[in-house]
């Protein structure tokens, strides 16, 4: 789903963008597509890394047709998915109760907190706007400094 969904979205959207003179495609990857991640997640990390490479390749293929393609790579973001992880946990990471899991996730981030969906949405708005007109083929990292460590 992570890679095939992105591929199919671009496959069926790009022809319309070509007809209309261009546009901006913003794919969702993850920091796990850039760095190693805990055990038990090889398919997830491989698919997110592939989204970055697919975005770069499409950016090169369509740059002269005024289609920009970028990928957002979020870190730990407070969403329904992270809330489910906090509630259920992950034995491979050795985390105990819900409060312990929440604190462990926050501790992964140098900023000491999880990001918000609104912060990722603001990055997407920037990438969709003319303010980012010279940005294409890039993974945009929004992770509170995790990858910098």
GROMACS .gro file of C-alpha atoms in nm:
model
  149
    1UNK     CA    1   0.000   0.000   0.000
    2UNK     CA    2   0.275   0.248   0.094
    3UNK     CA    3   0.451   0.229  -0.243
    4UNK     CA    4   0.179   0.103  -0.477
    5UNK     CA    5  -0.064   0.371  -0.362
    6UNK     CA    6   0.190   0.645  -0.433
    7UNK     CA    7   0.278   0.494  -0.771
    8UNK     CA    8  -0.085   0.462  -0.881
    9UNK     CA    9  -0.168   0.811  -0.756
   10UNK     CA   10   0.109   0.957  -0.972
   11UNK     CA   11   0.032   0.731  -1.269
   12UNK     CA   12  -0.326   0.856  -1.291
   13UNK     CA   13  -0.260   1.218  -1.189
   14UNK     CA   14   0.038   1.310  -1.405
   15UNK     CA   15  -0.149   1.298  -1.739
   16UNK     CA   16  -0.394   1.558  -1.609
   17UNK     CA   17  -0.109   1.772  -1.478
   18UNK     CA   18   0.061   1.754  -1.818
   19UNK     CA   19  -0.262   1.873  -1.987
   20UNK     CA   20  -0.301   2.162  -1.744
   21UNK     CA   21   0.060   2.280  -1.763
   22UNK     CA   22   0.212   2.137  -1.447
   23UNK     CA   23   0.166   2.118  -1.075
   24UNK     CA   24   0.306   1.982  -0.751
   25UNK     CA   25   0.297   1.623  -0.633
   26UNK     CA   26   0.362   1.572  -0.262
   27UNK     CA   27   0.419   1.212  -0.158
   28UNK     CA   28   0.429   1.085   0.198
   29UNK     CA   29   0.732   0.885   0.303
   30UNK     CA   30   0.888   0.868   0.650
   31UNK     CA   31   1.217   0.918   0.827
   32UNK     CA   32   1.229   0.538   0.832
   33UNK     CA   33   1.289   0.561   0.457
   34UNK     CA   34   1.612   0.749   0.535
   35UNK     CA   35   1.755   0.574   0.841
   36UNK     CA   36   1.754   0.227   0.994
   37UNK     CA   37   1.457   0.149   1.215
   38UNK     CA   38   1.377  -0.099   1.493
   39UNK     CA   39   1.349  -0.472   1.420
   40UNK     CA   40   1.026  -0.606   1.276
   41UNK     CA   41   0.971  -0.325   1.024
   42UNK     CA   42   1.170  -0.416   0.709
   43UNK     CA   43   0.874  -0.397   0.468
   44UNK     CA   44   0.768  -0.058   0.606
   45UNK     CA   45   1.116   0.094   0.586
   46UNK     CA   46   1.177  -0.050   0.237
   47UNK     CA   47   0.848   0.089   0.108
   48UNK     CA   48   0.911   0.434   0.253
   49UNK     CA   49   1.263   0.440   0.106
   50UNK     CA   50   1.116   0.341  -0.230
   51UNK     CA   51   0.869   0.633  -0.212
   52UNK     CA   52   1.164   0.871  -0.180
   53UNK     CA   53   1.339   0.718  -0.482
   54UNK     CA   54   1.018   0.711  -0.687
   55UNK     CA   55   0.963   1.079  -0.605
   56UNK     CA   56   1.319   1.169  -0.709
   57UNK     CA   57   1.292   0.977  -1.036
   58UNK     CA   58   0.953   1.127  -1.125
   59UNK     CA   59   1.088   1.474  -1.041
   60UNK     CA   60   1.367   1.427  -1.293
   61UNK     CA   61   1.132   1.287  -1.557
   62UNK     CA   62   0.879   1.570  -1.533
   63UNK     CA   63   1.082   1.875  -1.426
   64UNK     CA   64   1.077   2.028  -1.776
   65UNK     CA   65   0.699   1.983  -1.792
   66UNK     CA   66   0.660   2.202  -1.482
   67UNK     CA   67   0.565   1.914  -1.253
   68UNK     CA   68   0.742   1.918  -0.919
   69UNK     CA   69   0.757   1.598  -0.713
   70UNK     CA   70   0.869   1.592  -0.350
   71UNK     CA   71   0.829   1.364  -0.050
   72UNK     CA   72   0.750   1.461   0.306
   73UNK     CA   73   0.936   1.245   0.560
   74UNK     CA   74   0.767   1.285   0.899
   75UNK     CA   75   0.915   1.171   1.225
   76UNK     CA   76   0.697   1.070   1.516
   77UNK     CA   77   0.370   1.255   1.461
   78UNK     CA   78   0.072   1.248   1.699
   79UNK     CA   79  -0.192   1.071   1.490
   80UNK     CA   80  -0.441   0.789   1.528
   81UNK     CA   81  -0.165   0.549   1.424
   82UNK     CA   82   0.074   0.668   1.695
   83UNK     CA   83  -0.211   0.665   1.949
   84UNK     CA   84  -0.283   0.299   1.860
   85UNK     CA   85   0.088   0.218   1.897
   86UNK     CA   86   0.093   0.389   2.236
   87UNK     CA   87  -0.210   0.187   2.349
   88UNK     CA   88  -0.096  -0.151   2.210
   89UNK     CA   89   0.278  -0.109   2.238
   90UNK     CA   90   0.554  -0.295   2.063
   91UNK     CA   91   0.725  -0.582   2.243
   92UNK     CA   92   1.025  -0.566   2.005
   93UNK     CA   93   1.102  -0.221   2.150
   94UNK     CA   94   1.057  -0.346   2.508
   95UNK     CA   95   0.807  -0.077   2.605
   96UNK     CA   96   0.568  -0.123   2.896
   97UNK     CA   97   0.246   0.066   2.971
   98UNK     CA   98   0.086   0.343   2.767
   99UNK     CA   99   0.249   0.631   2.953
  100UNK     CA  100   0.591   0.465   2.921
  101UNK     CA  101   0.539   0.419   2.546
  102UNK     CA  102   0.431   0.781   2.500
  103UNK     CA  103   0.738   0.906   2.686
  104UNK     CA  104   0.964   0.671   2.487
  105UNK     CA  105   0.828   0.806   2.158
  106UNK     CA  106   0.873   1.165   2.273
  107UNK     CA  107   1.227   1.085   2.388
  108UNK     CA  108   1.318   0.978   2.033
  109UNK     CA  109   1.272   1.337   1.921
  110UNK     CA  110   1.545   1.589   2.008
  111UNK     CA  111   1.270   1.850   2.052
  112UNK     CA  112   1.122   1.627   2.325
  113UNK     CA  113   0.775   1.602   2.175
  114UNK     CA  114   0.585   1.444   1.892
  115UNK     CA  115   0.502   1.654   1.590
  116UNK     CA  116   0.146   1.739   1.496
  117UNK     CA  117  -0.057   1.673   1.185
  118UNK     CA  118  -0.094   2.050   1.148
  119UNK     CA  119   0.285   2.091   1.124
  120UNK     CA  120   0.299   1.835   0.843
  121UNK     CA  121   0.003   2.002   0.671
  122UNK     CA  122   0.185   2.338   0.678
  123UNK     CA  123   0.485   2.177   0.507
  124UNK     CA  124   0.254   2.028   0.243
  125UNK     CA  125   0.097   2.371   0.186
  126UNK     CA  126   0.442   2.519   0.134
  127UNK     CA  127   0.532   2.247  -0.117
  128UNK     CA  128   0.204   2.301  -0.303
  129UNK     CA  129   0.257   2.677  -0.321
  130UNK     CA  130   0.454   2.891  -0.564
  131UNK     CA  131   0.690   2.972  -0.275
  132UNK     CA  132   0.852   2.632  -0.336
  133UNK     CA  133   0.867   2.668  -0.715
  134UNK     CA  134   1.236   2.566  -0.733
  135UNK     CA  135   1.197   2.261  -0.507
  136UNK     CA  136   1.170   1.921  -0.670
  137UNK     CA  137   1.306   1.572  -0.614
  138UNK     CA  138   1.369   1.623  -0.244
  139UNK     CA  139   1.276   1.444   0.075
  140UNK     CA  140   1.156   1.714   0.316
  141UNK     CA  141   1.227   1.600   0.670
  142UNK     CA  142   0.990   1.708   0.949
  143UNK     CA  143   1.111   1.512   1.248
  144UNK     CA  144   1.205   1.740   1.536
  145UNK     CA  145   1.574   1.675   1.467
  146UNK     CA  146   1.569   1.291   1.480
  147UNK     CA  147   1.766   1.236   1.157
  148UNK     CA  148   2.020   1.501   1.256
  149UNK     CA  149   2.128   1.292   1.556
   0.00000   0.00000   0.00000
